[in-house]
PDB file of C-alpha atoms in Angstrom:
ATOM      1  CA  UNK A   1      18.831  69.363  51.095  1.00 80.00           C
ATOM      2  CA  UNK A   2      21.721  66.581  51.295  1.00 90.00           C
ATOM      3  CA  UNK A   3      24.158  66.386  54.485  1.00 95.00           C
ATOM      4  CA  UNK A   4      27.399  65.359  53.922  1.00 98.00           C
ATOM      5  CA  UNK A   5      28.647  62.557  56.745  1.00 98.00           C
ATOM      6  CA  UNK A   6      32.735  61.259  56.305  1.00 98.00           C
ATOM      7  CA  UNK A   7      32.913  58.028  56.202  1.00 98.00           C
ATOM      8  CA  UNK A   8      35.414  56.126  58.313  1.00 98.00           C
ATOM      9  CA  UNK A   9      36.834  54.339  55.009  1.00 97.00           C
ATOM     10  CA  UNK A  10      38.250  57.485  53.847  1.00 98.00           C
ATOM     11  CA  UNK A  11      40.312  57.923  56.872  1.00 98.00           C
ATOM     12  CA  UNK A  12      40.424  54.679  58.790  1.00 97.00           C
ATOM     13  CA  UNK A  13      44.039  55.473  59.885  1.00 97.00           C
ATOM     14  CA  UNK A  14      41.932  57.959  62.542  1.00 98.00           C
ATOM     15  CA  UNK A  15      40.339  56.901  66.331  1.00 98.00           C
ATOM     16  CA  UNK A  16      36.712  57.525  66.040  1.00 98.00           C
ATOM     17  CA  UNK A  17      37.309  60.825  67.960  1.00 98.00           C
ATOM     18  CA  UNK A  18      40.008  61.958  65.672  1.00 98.00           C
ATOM     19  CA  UNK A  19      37.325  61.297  62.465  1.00 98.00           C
ATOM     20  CA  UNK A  20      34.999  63.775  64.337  1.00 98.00           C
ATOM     21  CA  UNK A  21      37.472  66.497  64.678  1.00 98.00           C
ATOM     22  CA  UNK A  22      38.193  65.952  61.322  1.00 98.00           C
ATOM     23  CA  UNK A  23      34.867  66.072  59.840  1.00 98.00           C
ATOM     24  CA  UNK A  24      34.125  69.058  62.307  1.00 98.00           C
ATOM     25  CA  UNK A  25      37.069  71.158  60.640  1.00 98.00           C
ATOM     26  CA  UNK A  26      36.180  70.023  57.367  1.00 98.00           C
ATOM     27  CA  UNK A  27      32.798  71.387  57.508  1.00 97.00           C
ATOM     28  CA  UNK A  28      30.793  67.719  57.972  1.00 98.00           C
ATOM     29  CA  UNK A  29      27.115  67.597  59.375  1.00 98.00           C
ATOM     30  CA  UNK A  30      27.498  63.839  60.097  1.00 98.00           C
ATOM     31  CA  UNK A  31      30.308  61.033  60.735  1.00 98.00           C
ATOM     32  CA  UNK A  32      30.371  57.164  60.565  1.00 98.00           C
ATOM     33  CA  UNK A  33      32.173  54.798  62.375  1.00 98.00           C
ATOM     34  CA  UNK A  34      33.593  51.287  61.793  1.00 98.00           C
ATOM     35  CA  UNK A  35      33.341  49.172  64.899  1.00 98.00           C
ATOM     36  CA  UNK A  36      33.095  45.817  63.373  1.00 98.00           C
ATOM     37  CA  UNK A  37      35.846  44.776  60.449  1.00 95.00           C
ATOM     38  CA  UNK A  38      34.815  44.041  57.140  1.00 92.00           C
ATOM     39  CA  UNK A  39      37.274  41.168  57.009  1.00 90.00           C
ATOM     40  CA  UNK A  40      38.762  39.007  59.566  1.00 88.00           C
ATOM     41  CA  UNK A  41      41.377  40.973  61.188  1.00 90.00           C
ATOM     42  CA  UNK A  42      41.080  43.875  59.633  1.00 93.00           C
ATOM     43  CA  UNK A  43      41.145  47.357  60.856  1.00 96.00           C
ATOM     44  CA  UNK A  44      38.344  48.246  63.428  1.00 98.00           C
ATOM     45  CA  UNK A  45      37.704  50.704  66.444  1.00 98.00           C
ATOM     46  CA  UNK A  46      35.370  48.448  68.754  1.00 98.00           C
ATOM     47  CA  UNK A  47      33.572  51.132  71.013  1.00 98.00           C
ATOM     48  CA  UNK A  48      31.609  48.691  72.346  1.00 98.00           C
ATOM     49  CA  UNK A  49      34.396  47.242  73.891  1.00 97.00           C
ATOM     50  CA  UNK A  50      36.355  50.238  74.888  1.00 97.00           C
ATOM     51  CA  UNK A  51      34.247  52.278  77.685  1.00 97.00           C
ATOM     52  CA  UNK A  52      36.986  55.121  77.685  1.00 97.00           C
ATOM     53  CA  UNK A  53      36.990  55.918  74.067  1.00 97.00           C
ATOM     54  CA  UNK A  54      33.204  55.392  73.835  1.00 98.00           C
ATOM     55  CA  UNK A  55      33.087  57.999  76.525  1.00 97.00           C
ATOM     56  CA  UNK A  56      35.570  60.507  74.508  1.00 98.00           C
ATOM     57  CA  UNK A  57      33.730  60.274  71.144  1.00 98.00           C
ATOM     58  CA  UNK A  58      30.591  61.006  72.591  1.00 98.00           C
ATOM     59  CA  UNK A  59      31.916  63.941  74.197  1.00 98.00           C
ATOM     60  CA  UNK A  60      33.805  64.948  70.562  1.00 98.00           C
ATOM     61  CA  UNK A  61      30.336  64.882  69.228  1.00 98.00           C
ATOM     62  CA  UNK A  62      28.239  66.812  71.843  1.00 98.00           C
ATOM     63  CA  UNK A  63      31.514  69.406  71.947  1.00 98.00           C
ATOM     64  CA  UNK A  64      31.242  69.588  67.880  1.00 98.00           C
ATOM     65  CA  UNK A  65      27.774  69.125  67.452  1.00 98.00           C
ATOM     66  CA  UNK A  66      28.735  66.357  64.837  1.00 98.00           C
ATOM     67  CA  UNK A  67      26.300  63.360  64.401  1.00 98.00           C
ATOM     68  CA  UNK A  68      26.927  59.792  63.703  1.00 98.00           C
ATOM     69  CA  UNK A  69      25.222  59.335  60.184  1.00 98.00           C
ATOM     70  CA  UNK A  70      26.096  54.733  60.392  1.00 98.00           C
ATOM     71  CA  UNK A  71      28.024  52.237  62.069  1.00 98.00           C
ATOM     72  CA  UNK A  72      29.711  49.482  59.946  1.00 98.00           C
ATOM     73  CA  UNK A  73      30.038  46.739  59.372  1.00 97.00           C
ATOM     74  CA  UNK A  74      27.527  44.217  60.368  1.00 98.00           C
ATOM     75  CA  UNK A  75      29.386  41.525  58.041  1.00 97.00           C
ATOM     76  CA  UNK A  76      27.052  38.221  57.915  1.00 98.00           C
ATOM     77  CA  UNK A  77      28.589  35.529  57.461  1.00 97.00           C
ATOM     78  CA  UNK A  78      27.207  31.640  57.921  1.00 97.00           C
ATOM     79  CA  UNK A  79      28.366  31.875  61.572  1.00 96.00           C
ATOM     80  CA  UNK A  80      26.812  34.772  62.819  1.00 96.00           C
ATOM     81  CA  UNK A  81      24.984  34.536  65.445  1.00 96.00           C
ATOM     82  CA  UNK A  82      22.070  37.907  65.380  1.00 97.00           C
ATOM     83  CA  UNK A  83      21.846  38.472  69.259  1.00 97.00           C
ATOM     84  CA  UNK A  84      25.920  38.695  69.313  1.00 97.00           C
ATOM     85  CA  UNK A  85      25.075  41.753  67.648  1.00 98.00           C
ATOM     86  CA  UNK A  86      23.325  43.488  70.520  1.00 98.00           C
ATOM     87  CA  UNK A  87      26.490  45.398  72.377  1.00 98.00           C
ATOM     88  CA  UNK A  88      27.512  46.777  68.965  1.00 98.00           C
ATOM     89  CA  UNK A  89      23.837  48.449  68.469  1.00 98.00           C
ATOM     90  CA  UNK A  90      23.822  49.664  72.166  1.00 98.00           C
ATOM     91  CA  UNK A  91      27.085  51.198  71.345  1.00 98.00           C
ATOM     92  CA  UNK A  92      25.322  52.878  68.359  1.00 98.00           C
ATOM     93  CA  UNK A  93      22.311  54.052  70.508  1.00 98.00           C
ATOM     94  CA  UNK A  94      24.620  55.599  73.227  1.00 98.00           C
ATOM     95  CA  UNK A  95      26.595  57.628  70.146  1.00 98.00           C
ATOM     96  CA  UNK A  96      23.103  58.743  68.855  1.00 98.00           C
ATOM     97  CA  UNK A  97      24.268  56.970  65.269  1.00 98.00           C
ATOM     98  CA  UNK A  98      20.993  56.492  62.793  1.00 98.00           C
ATOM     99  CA  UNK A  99      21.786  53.368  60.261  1.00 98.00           C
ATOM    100  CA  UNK A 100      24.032  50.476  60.218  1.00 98.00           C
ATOM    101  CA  UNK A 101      25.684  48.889  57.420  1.00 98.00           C
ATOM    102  CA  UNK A 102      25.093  45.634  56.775  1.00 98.00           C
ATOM    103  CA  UNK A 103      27.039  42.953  53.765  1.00 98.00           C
ATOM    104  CA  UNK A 104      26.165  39.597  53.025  1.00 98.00           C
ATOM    105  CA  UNK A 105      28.989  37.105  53.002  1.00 97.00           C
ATOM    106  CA  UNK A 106      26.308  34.297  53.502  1.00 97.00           C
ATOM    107  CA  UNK A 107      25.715  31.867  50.127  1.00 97.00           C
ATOM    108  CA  UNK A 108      22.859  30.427  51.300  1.00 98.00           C
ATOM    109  CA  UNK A 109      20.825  33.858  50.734  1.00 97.00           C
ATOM    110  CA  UNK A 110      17.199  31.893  52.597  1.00 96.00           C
ATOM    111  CA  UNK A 111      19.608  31.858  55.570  1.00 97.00           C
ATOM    112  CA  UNK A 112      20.750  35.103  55.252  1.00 98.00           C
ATOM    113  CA  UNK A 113      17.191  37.283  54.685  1.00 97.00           C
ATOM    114  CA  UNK A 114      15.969  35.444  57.833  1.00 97.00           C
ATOM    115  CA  UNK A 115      18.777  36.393  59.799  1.00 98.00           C
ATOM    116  CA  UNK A 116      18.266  39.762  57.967  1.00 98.00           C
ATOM    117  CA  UNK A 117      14.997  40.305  58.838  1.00 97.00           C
ATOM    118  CA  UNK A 118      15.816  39.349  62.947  1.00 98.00           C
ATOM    119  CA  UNK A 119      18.685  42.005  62.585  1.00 98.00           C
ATOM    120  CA  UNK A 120      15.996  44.590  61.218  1.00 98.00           C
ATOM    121  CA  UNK A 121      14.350  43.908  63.682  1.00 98.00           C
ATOM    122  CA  UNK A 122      16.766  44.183  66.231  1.00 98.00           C
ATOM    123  CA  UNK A 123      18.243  46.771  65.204  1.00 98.00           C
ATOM    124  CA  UNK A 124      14.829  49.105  65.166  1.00 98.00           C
ATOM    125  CA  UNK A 125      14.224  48.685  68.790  1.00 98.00           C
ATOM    126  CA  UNK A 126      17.708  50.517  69.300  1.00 98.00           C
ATOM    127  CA  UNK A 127      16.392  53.387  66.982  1.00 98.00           C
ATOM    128  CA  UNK A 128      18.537  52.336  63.964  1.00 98.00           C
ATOM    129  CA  UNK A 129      18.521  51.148  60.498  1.00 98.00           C
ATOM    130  CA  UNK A 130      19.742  48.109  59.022  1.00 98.00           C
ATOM    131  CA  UNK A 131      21.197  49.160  55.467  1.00 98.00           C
ATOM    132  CA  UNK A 132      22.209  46.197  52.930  1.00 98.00           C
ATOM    133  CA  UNK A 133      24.868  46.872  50.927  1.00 98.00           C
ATOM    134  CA  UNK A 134      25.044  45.111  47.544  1.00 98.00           C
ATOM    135  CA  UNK A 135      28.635  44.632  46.312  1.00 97.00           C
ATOM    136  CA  UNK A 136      29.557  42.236  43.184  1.00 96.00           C
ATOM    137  CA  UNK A 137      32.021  40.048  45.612  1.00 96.00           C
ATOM    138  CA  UNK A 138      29.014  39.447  48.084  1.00 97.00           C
ATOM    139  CA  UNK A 139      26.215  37.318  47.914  1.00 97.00           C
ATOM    140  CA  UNK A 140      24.178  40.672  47.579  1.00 98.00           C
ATOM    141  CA  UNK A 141      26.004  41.446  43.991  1.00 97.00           C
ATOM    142  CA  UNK A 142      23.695  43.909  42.659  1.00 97.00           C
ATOM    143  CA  UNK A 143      20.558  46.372  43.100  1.00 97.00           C
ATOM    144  CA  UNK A 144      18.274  43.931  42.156  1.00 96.00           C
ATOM    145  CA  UNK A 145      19.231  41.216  44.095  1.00 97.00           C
ATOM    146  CA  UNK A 146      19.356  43.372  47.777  1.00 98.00           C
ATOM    147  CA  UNK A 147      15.788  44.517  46.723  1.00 97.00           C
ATOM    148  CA  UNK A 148      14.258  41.503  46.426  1.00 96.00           C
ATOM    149  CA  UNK A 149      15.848  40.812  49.917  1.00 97.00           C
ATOM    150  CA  UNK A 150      14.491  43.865  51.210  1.00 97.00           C
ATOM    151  CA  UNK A 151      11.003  43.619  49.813  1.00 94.00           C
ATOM    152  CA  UNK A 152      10.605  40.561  51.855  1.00 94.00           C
ATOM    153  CA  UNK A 153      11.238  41.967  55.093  1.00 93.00           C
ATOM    154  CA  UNK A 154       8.149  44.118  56.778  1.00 90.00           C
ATOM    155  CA  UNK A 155      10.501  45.909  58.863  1.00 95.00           C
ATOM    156  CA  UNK A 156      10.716  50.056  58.391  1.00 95.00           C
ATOM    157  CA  UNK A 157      14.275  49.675  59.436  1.00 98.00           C
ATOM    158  CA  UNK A 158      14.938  47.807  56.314  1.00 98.00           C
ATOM    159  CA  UNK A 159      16.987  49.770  53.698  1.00 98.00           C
ATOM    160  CA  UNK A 160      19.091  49.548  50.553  1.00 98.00           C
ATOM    161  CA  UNK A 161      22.481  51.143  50.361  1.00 98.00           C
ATOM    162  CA  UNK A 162      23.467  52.358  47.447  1.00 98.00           C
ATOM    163  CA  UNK A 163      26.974  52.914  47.133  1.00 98.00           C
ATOM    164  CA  UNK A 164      28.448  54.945  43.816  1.00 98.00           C
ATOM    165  CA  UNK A 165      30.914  52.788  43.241  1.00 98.00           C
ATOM    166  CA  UNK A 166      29.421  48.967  43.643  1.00 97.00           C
ATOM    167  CA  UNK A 167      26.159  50.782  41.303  1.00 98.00           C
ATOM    168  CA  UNK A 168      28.100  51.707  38.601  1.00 97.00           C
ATOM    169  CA  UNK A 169      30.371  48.566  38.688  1.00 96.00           C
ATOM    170  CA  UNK A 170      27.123  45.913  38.829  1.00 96.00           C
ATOM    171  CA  UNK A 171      25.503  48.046  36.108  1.00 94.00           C
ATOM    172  CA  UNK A 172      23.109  49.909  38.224  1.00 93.00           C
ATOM    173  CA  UNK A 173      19.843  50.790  36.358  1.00 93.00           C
ATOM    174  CA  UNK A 174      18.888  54.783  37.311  1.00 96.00           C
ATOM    175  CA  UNK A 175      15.536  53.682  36.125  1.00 94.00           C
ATOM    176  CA  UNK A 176      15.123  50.703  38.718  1.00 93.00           C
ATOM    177  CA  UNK A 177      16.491  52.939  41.501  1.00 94.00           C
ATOM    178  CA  UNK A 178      13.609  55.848  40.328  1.00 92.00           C
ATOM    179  CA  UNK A 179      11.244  53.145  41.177  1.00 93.00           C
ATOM    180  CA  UNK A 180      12.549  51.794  45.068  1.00 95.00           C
ATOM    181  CA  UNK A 181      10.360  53.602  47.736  1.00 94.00           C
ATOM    182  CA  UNK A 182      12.091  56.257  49.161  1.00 94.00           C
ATOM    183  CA  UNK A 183      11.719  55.656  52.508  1.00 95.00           C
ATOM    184  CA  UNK A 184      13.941  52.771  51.436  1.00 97.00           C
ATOM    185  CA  UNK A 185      16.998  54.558  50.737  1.00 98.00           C
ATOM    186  CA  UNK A 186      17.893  55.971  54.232  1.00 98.00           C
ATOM    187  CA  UNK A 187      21.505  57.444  52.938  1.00 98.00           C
ATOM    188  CA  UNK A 188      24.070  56.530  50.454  1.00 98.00           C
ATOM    189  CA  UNK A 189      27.956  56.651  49.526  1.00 98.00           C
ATOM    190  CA  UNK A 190      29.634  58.653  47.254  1.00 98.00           C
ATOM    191  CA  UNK A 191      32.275  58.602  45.306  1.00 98.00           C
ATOM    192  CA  UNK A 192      34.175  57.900  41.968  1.00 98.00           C
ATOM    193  CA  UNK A 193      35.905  55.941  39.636  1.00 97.00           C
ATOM    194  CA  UNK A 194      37.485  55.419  36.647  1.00 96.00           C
ATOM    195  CA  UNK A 195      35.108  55.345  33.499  1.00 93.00           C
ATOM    196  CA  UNK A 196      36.673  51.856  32.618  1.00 93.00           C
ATOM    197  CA  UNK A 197      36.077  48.917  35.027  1.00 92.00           C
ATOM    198  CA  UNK A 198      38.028  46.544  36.682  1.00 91.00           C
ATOM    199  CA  UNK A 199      37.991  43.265  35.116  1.00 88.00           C
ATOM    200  CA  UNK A 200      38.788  40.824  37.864  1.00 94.00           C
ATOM    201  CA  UNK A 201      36.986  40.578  41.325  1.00 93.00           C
ATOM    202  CA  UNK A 202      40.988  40.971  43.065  1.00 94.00           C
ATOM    203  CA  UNK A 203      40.847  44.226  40.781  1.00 94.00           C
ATOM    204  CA  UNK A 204      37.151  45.579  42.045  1.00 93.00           C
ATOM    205  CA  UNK A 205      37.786  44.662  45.646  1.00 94.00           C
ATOM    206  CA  UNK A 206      41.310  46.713  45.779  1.00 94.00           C
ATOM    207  CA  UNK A 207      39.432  49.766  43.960  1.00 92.00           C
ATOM    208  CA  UNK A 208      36.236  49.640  46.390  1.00 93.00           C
ATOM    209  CA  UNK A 209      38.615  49.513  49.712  1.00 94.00           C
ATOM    210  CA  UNK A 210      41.909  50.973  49.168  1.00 94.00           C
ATOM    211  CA  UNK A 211      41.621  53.334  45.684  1.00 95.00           C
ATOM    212  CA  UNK A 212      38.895  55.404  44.670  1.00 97.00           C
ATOM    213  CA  UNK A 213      38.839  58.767  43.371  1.00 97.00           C
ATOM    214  CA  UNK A 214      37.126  62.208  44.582  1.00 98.00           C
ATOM    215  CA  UNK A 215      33.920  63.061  43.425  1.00 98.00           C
ATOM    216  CA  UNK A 216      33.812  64.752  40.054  1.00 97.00           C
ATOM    217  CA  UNK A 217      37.743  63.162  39.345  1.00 97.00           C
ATOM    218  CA  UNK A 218      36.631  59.715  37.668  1.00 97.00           C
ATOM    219  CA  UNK A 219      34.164  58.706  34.560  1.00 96.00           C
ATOM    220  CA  UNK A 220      31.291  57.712  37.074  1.00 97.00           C
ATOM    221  CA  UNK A 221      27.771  59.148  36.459  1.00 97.00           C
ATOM    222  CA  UNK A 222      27.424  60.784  39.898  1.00 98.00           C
ATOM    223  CA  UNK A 223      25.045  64.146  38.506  1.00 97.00           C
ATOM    224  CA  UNK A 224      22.243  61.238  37.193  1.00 97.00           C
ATOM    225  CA  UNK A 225      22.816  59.166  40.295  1.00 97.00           C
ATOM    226  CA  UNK A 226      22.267  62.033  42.597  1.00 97.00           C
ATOM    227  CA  UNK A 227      19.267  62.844  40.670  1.00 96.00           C
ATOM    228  CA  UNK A 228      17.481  59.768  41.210  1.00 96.00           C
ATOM    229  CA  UNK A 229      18.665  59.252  44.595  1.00 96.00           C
ATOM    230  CA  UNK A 230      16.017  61.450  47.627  1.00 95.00           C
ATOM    231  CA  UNK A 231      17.088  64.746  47.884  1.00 92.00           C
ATOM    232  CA  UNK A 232      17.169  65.195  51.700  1.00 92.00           C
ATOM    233  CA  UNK A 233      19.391  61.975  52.938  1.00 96.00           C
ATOM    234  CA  UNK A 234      22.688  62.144  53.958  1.00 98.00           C
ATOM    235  CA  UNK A 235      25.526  61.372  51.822  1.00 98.00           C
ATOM    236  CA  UNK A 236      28.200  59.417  53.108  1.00 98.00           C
ATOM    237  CA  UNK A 237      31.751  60.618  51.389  1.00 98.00           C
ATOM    238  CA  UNK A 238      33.342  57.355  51.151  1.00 98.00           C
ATOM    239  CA  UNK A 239      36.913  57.642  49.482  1.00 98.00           C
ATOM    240  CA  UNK A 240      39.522  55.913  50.855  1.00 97.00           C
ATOM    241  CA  UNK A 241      43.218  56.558  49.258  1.00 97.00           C
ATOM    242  CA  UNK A 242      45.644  54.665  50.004  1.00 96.00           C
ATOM    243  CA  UNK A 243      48.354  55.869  47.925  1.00 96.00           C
ATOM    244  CA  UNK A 244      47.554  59.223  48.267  1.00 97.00           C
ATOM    245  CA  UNK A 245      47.088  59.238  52.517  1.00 96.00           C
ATOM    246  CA  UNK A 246      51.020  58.620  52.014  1.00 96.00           C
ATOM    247  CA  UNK A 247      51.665  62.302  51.008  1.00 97.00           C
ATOM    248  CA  UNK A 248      48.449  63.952  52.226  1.00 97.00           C
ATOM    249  CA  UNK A 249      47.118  63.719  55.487  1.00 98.00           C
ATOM    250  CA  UNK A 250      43.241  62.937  56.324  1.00 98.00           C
ATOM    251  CA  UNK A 251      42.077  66.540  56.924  1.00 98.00           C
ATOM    252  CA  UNK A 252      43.229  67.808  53.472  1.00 98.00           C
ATOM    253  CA  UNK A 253      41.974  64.456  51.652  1.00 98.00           C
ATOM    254  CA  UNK A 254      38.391  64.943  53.576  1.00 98.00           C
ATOM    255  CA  UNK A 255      38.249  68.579  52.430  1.00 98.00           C
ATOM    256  CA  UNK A 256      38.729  67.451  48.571  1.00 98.00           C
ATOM    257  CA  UNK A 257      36.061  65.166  49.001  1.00 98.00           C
ATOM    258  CA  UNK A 258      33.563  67.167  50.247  1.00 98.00           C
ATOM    259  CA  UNK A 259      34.589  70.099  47.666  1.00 98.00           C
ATOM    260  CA  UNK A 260      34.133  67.445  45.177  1.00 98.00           C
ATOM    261  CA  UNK A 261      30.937  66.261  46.304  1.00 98.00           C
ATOM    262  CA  UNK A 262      28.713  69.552  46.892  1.00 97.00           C
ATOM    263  CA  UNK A 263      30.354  70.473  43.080  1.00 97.00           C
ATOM    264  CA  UNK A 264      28.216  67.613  42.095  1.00 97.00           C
ATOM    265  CA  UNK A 265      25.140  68.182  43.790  1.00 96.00           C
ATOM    266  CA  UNK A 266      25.334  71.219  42.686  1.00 96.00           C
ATOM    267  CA  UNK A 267      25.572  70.475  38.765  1.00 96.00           C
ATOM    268  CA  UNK A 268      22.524  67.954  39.787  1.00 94.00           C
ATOM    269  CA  UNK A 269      20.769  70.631  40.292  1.00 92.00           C
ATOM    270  CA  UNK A 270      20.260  70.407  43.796  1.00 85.00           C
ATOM    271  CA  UNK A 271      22.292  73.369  46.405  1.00 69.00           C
ATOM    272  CA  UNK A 272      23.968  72.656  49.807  1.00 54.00           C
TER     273      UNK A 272
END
């Protein structure tokens, strides 16, 4: 059976302990955290660099008996240096946290898979995953693209995050994803969208991190995806709302999504 996790994009506006209190009242097995931006200067809660909250989020956790599902977002860009990367995983091992979520913003993709591969690696000897993301403004565009990445690197800690959104927007094949070894696919995002897609990169980027829509809401095919997708990983609720977090506050927004979501897996076929 699926766990559900609440991903910090859906509520980003809350403190890492906040998010687990949340997902603990919303009825959450797992919880993921963003401690590195995804852009320069954009929102992040930096544990590693805050002893005190580190402190209080692990005690959230062990009081809740929440679990972190992923850290984000390991953003590489031609810069990055792999061993800066070290406090952020030790952070990770100290909240228990299983993957890590990683984006390419590096066009010279020979460069990036080696760095890749040394992050894998890396990342493994702190007991987590590195999980590449493919998204059509990256590097990594599409499914095809982060496998062939992935293939090439020997590490188990090597996986391919799918997220519901970026698949159906790069024209995900269900039949490629039947075929990717599932020990792969170490968890993936849900959520939806409208049936008609953006037509401009500005227009996909603004969907993906400030406006989606609940599971079951939008046209996306989230029954077939779940289908092909491993039965027992967690599933990462990943909604963020911008417009709506005006009006309605993160609790009630994470409760819709999770509603949503176990409707889904449920008309898969498959009961939480």
């Amino acid at each position: 059976m699926p766990s559900f996790s609440l991903a910090a994009l859906t509520a980003l506006e809350l403190s890492p302990p906040e998010l687990v209190e949340v997902a603990a009242a919303c009825g959450f097995e797992h919880v993921g955290f963003r401690l590195l931006a995804a852009t320069p200067g954009g929102l992040a809660y930096p544990l590693m660099d805050d002893a005190k909250q580190l402190r209080e989020t692990r005690s959230r956790l062990d009081a809740t008996g929440i679990r972190v599902a992923d850290l984000e977002v390991v953003a590489f860009r031609p810069e990055t240096d792999v061993e800066s990367l070290t406090a952020f995983l030790e952070a990770g091992r100290m909240l228990g946290a299983q993957h890590t979520l990683v984006a390419a913003y590096d066009p010279d993709l020979s460069r990036f898979s080696d760095r890749f591969a040394r992050y894998c690696e890396l990342a493994a000897s702190f007991g987590l995953t590195a999980d590449l993301e493919f998204m059509q403004w990256t590097h990594v565009p599409d499914l095809n693209t982060a496998v062939a990445i992935v293939e090439r690197t020997s590490s188990a800690a090597a996986g391919i995050l799918v997220d519901a959104l970026h698949f159906d927007r790069s024209r995900g094949s269900l039949e490629h994803l039947h075929r990717i070894s599932s020990s792969r696919l170490h968890y993936w995002q849900m959520c939806d969208g409208p049936a008609e897609r953006p037509s401009t990169t500005e227009e996909l980027i603004h969907a993906a991190r400030e406006e989606r829509m609940f599971p079951g809401e939008g046209g996306i095919d989230l029954v077939g995806l779940t289908k092909a997708m491993p039965p027992d990983i967690t599933i990462s609720i990943e909604i963020p709302t911008a417009e709506l977090a005006k009006t309605m506050n993160a609790e009630a927004r994470a409760r819709r999504a999770l509603h949503g979501a176990k409707a889904v897996i449920a008309a898969a076929g498959i009961i939480s």
